[in-house]
Short mmCIF file of C-alpha atoms in Angstrom, two decimals:
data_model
loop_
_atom_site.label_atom_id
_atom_site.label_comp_id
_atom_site.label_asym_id
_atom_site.label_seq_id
_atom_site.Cartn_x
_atom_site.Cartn_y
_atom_site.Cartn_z
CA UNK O 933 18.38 26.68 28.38
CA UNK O 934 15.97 29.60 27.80
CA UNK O 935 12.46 28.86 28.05
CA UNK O 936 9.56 31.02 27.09
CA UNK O 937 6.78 30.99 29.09
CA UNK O 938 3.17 32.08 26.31
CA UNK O 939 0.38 32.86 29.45
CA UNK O 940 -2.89 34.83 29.10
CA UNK O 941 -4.07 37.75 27.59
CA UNK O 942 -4.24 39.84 30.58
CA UNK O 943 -7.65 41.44 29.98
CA UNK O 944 -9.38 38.32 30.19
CA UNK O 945 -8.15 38.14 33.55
CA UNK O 946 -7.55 34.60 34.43
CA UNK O 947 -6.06 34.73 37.52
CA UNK O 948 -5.04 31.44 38.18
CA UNK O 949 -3.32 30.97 34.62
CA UNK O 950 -1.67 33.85 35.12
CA UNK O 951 -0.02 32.75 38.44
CA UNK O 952 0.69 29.62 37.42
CA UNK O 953 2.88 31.11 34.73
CA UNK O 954 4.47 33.23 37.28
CA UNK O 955 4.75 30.66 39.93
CA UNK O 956 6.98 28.87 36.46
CA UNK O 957 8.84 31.64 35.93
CA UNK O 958 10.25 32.02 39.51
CA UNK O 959 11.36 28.79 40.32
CA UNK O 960 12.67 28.12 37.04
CA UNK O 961 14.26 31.38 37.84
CA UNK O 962 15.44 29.72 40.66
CA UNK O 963 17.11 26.83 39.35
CA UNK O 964 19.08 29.28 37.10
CA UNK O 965 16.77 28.89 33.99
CA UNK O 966 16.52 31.92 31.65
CA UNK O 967 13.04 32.45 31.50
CA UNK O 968 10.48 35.02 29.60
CA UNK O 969 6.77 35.26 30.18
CA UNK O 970 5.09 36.61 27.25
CA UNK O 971 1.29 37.75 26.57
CA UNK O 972 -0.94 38.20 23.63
CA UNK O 973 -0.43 41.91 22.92
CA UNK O 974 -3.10 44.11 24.73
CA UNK O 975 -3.70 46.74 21.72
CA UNK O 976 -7.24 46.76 20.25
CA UNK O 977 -8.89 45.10 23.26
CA UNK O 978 -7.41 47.20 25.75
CA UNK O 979 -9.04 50.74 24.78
CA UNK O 980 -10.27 51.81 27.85
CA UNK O 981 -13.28 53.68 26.40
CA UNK O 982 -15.14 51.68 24.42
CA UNK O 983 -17.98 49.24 26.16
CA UNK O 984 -16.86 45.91 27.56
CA UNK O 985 -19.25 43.54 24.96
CA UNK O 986 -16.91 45.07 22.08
CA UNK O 987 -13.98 45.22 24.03
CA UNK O 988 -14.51 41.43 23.78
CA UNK O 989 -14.58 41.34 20.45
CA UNK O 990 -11.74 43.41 19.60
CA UNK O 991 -10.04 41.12 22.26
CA UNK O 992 -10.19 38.41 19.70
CA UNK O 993 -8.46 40.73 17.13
CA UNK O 994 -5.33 40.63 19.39
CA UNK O 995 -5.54 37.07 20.63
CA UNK O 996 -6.18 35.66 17.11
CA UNK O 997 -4.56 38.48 14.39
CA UNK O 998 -2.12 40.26 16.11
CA UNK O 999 -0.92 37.78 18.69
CA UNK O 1000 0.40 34.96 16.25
CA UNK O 1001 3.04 37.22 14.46
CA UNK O 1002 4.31 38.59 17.98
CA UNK O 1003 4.53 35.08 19.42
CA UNK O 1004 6.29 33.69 16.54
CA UNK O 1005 9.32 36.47 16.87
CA UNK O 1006 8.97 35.83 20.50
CA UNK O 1007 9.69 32.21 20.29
CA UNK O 1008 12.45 31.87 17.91
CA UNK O 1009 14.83 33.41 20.62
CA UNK O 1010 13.69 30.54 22.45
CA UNK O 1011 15.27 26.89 23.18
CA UNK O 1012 11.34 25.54 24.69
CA UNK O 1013 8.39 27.19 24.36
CA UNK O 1014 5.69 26.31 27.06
CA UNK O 1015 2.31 27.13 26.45
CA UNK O 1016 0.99 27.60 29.78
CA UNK O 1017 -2.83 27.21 29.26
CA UNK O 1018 -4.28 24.90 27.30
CA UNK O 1019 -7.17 27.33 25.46
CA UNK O 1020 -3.99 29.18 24.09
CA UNK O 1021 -3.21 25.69 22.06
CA UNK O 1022 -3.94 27.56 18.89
CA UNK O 1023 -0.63 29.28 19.42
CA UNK O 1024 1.40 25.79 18.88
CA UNK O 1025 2.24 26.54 15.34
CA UNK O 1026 3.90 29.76 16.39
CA UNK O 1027 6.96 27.54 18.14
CA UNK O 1028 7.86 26.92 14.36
CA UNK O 1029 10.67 24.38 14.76
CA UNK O 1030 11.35 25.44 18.61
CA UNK O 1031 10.68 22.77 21.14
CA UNK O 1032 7.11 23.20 22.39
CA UNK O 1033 4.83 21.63 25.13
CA UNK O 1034 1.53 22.49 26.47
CA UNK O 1035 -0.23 22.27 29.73
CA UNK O 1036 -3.75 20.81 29.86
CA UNK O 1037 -5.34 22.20 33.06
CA UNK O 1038 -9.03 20.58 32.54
CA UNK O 1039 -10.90 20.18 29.35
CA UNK O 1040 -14.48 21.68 30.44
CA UNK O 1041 -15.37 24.21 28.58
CA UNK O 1042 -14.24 21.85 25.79
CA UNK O 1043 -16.38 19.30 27.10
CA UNK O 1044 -19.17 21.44 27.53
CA UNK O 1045 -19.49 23.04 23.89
CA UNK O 1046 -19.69 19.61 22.88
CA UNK O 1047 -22.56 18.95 24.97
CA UNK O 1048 -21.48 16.62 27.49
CA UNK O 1049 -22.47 18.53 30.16
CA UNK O 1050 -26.53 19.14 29.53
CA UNK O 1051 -26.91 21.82 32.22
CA UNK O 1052 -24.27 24.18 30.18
CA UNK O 1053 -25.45 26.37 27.25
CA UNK O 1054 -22.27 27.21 25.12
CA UNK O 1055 -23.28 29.70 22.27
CA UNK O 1056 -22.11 29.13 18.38
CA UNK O 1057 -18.98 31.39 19.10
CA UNK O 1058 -17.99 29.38 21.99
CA UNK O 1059 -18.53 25.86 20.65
CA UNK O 1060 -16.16 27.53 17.19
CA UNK O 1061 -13.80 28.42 19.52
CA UNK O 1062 -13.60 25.18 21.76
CA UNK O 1063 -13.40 22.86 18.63
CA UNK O 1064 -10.28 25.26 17.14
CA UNK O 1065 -8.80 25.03 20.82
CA UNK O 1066 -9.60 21.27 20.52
CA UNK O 1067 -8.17 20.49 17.22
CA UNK O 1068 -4.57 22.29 17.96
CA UNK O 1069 -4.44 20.49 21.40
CA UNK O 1070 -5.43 17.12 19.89
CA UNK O 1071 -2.22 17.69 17.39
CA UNK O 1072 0.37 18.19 20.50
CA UNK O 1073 3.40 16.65 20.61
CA UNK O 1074 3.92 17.05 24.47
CA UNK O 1075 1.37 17.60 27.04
CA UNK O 1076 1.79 18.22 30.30
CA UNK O 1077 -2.00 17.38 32.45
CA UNK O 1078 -2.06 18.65 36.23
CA UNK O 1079 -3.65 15.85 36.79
CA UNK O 1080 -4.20 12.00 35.93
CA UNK O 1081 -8.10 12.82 35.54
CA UNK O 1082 -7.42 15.38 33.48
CA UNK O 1083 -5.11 13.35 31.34
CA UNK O 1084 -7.77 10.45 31.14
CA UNK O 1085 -9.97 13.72 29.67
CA UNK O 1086 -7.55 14.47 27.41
CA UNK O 1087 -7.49 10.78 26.07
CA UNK O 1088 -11.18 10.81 25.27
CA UNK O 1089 -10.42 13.94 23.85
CA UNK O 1090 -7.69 13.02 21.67
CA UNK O 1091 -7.18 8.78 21.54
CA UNK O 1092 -3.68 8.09 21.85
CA UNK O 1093 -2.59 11.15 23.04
CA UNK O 1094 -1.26 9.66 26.47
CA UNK O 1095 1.76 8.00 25.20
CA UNK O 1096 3.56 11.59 24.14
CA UNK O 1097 1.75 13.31 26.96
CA UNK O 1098 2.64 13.16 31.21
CA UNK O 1099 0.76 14.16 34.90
CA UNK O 1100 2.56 16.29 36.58
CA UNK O 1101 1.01 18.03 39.80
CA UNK O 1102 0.84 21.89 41.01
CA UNK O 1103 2.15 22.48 43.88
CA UNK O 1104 1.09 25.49 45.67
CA UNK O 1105 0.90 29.19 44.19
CA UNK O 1106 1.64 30.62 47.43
CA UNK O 1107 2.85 30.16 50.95
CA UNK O 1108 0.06 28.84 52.52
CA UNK O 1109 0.55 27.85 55.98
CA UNK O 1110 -1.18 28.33 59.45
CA UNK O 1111 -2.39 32.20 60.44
CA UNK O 1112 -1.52 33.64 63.76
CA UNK O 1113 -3.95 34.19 66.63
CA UNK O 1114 -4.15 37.86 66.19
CA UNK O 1115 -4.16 37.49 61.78
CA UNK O 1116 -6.98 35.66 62.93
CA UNK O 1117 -8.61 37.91 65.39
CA UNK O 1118 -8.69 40.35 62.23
CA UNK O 1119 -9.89 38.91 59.83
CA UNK O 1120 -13.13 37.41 62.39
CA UNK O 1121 -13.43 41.21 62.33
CA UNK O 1122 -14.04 41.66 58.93
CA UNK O 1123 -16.58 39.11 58.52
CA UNK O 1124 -18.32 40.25 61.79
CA UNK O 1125 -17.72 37.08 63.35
CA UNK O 1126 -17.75 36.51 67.34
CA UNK O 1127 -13.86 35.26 68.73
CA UNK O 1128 -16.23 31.80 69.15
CA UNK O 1129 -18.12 31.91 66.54
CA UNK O 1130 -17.70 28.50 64.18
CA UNK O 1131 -17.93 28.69 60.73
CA UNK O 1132 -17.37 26.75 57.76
CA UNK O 1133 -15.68 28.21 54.51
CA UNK O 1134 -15.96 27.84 50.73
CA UNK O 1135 -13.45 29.39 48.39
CA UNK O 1136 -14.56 29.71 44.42
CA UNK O 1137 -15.77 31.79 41.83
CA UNK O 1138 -19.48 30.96 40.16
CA UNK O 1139 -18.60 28.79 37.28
CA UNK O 1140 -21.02 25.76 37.01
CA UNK O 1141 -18.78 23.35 38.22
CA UNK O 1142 -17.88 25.04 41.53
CA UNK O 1143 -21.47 23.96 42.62
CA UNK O 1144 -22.26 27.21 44.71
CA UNK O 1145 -25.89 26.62 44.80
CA UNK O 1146 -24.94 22.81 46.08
CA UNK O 1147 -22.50 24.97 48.59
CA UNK O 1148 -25.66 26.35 50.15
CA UNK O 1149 -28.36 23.23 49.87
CA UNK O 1150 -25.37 21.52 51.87
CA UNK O 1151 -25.16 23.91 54.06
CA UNK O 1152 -28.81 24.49 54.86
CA UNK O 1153 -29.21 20.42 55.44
CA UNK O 1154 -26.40 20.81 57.54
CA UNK O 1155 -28.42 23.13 59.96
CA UNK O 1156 -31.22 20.92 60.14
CA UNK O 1157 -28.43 18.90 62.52
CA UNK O 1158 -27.71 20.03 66.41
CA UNK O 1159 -24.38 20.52 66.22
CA UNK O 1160 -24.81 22.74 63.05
CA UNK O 1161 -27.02 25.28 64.35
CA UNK O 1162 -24.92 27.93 65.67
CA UNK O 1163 -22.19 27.23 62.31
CA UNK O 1164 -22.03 30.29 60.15
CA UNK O 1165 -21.22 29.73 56.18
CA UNK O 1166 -18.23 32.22 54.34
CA UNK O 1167 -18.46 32.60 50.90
CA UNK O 1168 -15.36 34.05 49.78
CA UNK O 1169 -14.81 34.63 46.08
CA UNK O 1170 -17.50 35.84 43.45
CA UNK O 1171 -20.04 37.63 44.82
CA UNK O 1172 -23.29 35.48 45.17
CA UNK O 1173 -25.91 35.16 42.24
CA UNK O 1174 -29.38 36.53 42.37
CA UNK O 1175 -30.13 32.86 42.35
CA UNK O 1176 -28.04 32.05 45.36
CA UNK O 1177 -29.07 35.52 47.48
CA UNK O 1178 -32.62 34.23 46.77
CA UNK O 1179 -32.04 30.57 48.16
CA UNK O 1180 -30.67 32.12 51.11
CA UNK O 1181 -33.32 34.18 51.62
CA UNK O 1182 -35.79 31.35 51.36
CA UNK O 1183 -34.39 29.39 53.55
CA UNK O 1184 -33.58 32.03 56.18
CA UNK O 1185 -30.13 31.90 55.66
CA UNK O 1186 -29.07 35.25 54.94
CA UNK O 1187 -27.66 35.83 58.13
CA UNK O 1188 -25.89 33.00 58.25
CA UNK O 1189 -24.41 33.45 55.11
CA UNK O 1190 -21.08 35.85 54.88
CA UNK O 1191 -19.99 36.87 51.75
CA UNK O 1192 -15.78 37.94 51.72
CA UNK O 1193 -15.48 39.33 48.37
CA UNK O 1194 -11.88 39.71 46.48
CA UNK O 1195 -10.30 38.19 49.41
CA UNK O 1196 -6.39 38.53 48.96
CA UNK O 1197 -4.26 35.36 50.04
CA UNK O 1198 -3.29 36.63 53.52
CA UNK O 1199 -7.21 37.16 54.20
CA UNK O 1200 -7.37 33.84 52.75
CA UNK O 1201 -5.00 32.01 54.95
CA UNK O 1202 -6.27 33.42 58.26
CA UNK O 1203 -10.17 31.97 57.12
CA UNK O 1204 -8.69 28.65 56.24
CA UNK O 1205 -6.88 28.51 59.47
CA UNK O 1206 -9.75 28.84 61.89
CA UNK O 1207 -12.41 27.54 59.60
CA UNK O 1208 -14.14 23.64 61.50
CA UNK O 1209 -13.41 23.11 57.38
CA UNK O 1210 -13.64 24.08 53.73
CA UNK O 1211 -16.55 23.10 52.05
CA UNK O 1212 -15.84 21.74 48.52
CA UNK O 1213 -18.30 20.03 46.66
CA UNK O 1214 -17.29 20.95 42.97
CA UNK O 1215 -18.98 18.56 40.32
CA UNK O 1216 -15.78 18.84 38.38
CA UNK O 1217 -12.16 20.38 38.63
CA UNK O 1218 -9.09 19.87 36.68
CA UNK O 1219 -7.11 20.28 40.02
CA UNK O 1220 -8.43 21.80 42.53
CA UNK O 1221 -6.17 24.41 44.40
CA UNK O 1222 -8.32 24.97 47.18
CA UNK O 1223 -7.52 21.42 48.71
CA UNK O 1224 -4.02 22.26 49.15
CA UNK O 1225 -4.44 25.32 50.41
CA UNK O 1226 -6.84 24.80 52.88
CA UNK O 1227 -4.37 21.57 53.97
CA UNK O 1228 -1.26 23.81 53.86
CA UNK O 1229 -3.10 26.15 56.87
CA UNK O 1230 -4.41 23.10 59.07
CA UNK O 1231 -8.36 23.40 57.78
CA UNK O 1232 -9.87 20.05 57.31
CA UNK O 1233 -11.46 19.37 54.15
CA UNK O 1234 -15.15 18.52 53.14
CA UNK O 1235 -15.06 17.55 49.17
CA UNK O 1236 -16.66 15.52 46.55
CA UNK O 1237 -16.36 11.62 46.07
CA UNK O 1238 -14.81 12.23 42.51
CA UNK O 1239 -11.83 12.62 40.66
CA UNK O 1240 -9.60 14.85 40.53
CA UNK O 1241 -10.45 15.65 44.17
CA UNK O 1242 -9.57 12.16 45.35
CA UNK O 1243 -6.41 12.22 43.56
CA UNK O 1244 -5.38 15.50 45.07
CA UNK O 1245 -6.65 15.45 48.78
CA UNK O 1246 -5.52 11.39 49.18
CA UNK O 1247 -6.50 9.92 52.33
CA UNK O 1248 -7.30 13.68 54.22
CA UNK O 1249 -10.64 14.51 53.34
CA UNK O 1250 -13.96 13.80 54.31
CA UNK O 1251 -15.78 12.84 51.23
CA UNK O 1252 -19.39 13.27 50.33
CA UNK O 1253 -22.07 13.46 47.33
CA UNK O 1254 -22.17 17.02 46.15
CA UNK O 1255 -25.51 15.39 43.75
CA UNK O 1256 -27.37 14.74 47.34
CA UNK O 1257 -27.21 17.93 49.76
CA UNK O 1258 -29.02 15.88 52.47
CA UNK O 1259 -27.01 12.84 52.64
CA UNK O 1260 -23.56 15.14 52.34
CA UNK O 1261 -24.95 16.95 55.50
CA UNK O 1262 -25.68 13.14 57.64
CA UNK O 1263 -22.11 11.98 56.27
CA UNK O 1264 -20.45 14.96 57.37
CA UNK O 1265 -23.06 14.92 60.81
CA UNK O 1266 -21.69 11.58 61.35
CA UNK O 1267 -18.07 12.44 61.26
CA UNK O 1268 -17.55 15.69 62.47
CA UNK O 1269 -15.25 14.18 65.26
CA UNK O 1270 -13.15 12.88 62.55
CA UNK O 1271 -12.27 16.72 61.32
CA UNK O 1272 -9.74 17.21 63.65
CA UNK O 1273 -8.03 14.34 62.59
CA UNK O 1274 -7.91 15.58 59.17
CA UNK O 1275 -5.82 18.52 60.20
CA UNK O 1276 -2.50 16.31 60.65
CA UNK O 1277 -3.39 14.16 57.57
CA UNK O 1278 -3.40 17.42 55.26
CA UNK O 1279 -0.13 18.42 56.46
CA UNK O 1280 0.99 14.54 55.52
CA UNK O 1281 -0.90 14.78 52.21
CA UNK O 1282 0.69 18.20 51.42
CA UNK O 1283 4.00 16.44 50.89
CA UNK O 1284 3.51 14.96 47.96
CA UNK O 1285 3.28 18.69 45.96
CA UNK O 1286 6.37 19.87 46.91
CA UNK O 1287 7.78 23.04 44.85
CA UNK O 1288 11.32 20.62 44.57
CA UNK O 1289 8.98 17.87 42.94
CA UNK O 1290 7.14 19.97 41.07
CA UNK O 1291 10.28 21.74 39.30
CA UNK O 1292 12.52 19.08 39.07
CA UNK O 1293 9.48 16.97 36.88
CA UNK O 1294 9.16 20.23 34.29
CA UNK O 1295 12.93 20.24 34.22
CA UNK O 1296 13.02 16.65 32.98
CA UNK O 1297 10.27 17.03 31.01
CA UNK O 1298 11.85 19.92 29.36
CA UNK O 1299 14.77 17.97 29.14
CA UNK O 1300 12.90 14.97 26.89
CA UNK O 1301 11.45 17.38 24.69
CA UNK O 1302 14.63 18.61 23.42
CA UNK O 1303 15.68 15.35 23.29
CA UNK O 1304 13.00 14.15 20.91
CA UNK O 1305 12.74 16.98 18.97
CA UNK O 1306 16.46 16.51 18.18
CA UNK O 1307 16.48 12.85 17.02
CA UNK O 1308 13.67 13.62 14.76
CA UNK O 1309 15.67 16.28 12.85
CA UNK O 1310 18.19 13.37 13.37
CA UNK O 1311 16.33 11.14 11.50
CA UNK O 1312 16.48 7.58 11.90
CA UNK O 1313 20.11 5.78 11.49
CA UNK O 1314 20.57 3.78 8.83
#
């Protein structure tokens, strides 16, 4: 079977989609699959002199103009086509006849030019662009969610789309596990940390949902507790706003506060793996990647009492209000002795996204959307 794999248009530089796609690609690879990954053709948008704001624009020429007629070629070499990321749903009709699927990573930004989430101004482009991302996802045949919250999304979304659509979960998108003392020892370095210096971690970009500002109004509550005094906070990811810097700075935090930006993943592992924990109070996720990753390297996890972050940490995490920054810090106050605990539990937790699990379910899934693309050129028997 030879399965083509439509990811991102690399300018926009969406990391994670772009991974995930590869992460596909390898162990599909793997289980002797023929596999292509294939992008929106980087022509007009990728003239390196011209400013970024039209750059943009003549993005959209080869996303939305050029892109279709490549894609289409593309995919009639192909026995499944697998749209990796849900905002490319507008490239569905390019499978023609070909078996195609789509994966539905969270429905935010779709969500958001509709207005459901008030604190989230989406201009008139975005909200055209959502509701043409919407409509072509809403006519899907197959889905494939990366999580059951995401999936119940999808369902308000698109009523009745469940019963053609299925959850299946990432598994990591690389080999997280626990640093060594002297991986360790280096990267303490870098963050100009003391050998014995405790600190709690946050991994994220600045997107709304992430909840950076909540990050630090935990963390400063936090402080207000004895055993939190002498904690340090890392910020790795996105550079802080001029909103955050200033909250630091009026709370006399700045100090406290490290900031690791562009971390790669072996800088990554080595803070998860001595961190007392990674703080993760995100007011919404599709999946959540963090979780496992922090699990995978032994760092117990702080997170938010909602879904999807239930569903994907299980019974290792410590769970608090990311809405109430003074209540998260006396719930995590009163069960800091618990974090060690959490260590094992992760590594428990972690089983259930095995790559094995996670290939084997796109395989069959694969496998039942040939299937029911061939009985209905079958037809029904007479």
């Amino acid at each position: 079977m030879e399965v083509l794999l439509i990811s991102n248009y690399r300018p926009d530089k969406q990391l994670s989609m772009l991974r995930y796609a590869q992460l596909l690609q390898h162990e599909l690879h793997c289980r002797e699959f023929t596999v292509r990954v294939v992008h929106p053709p980087v022509i007009f948008g990728g003239l390196s002199f011209l400013p970024r704001p039209l750059k943009k624009w003549l993005g959209y020429i080869d996303k939305y103009l050029v892109a279709p007629t490549y894609l289409r070629r593309q995919a009639a070499r192909a026995d499944i086509v697998h749209i990796c990321d849900h905002s490319n749903a507008i490239y569905l009709p390019c499978a023609g006849t070909r078996p195609a699927l789509i994966t539905c990573h969270d429905l935010l930004a779709v969500f958001a030019a509709r207005g459901i989430y008030p604190e989230v101004e989406v201009g008139l482009t975005g909200r055209m662009q959502q509701r043409w991302i919407a409509t072509h996802l809403s006519r899907a045949e197959h889905v494939i969610c990366v999580s059951e919250k995401t999936l119940d999304d999808l369902e308000l979304l698109a009523p009745g789309i469940r019963s053609r659509s299925t959850v299946i979960h990432h598994h990591l998108n690389w080999h997280y596990s626990p640093a060594t003392a002297e991986a360790i020892a280096a990267e303490r370095r870098k963050s100009g940390l003391h050998l014995d210096s405790p600190y709690l971690l946050h991994v994220g970009g600045n997107p709304w949902y992430k909840n950076r500002l909540g990050v630090l109004q935990i963390f400063a509550a936090m402080r207000k507790h004895s055993q939190f005094r002498n904690v340090r906070l890392i910020m790795a990811g996105k550079p802080l706003t001029s909103e955050m810097r200033r909250y630091c700075e009026s709370c006399g935090l700045t100090n406290d506060v490290i900031e690791r930006v562009g971390v790669s993943n072996e800088e990554l592992q080595s803070l998860y793996s001595d961190a007392i924990a990674l703080l993760f109070p995100s007011l919404e996720e599709g999946f959540g990647w963090p979780l496992l990753e922090a699990q995978a390297c032994g760092c117990p996890v702080i997170t938010s009492n909602r879904r999807p972050m239930t569903e994907i940490a299980g019974d290792a995490a410590l769970y608090i209000d990311p809405d109430d920054p003074e209540q998260a810090a006396r719930t995590i106050a009163e069960h800091v002795s618990d974090l060690s605990s959490l260590r094992s539990a992760g590594f428990t937790n972690l089983a259930r996204f095995t790559t094995n699990k996670m290939v084997d379910s796109y395989m069959n899934y694969y496998q039942h959307v040939a299937q029911c693309v061939k009985a209905d050129a079958i037809g029904p028997v007479a």
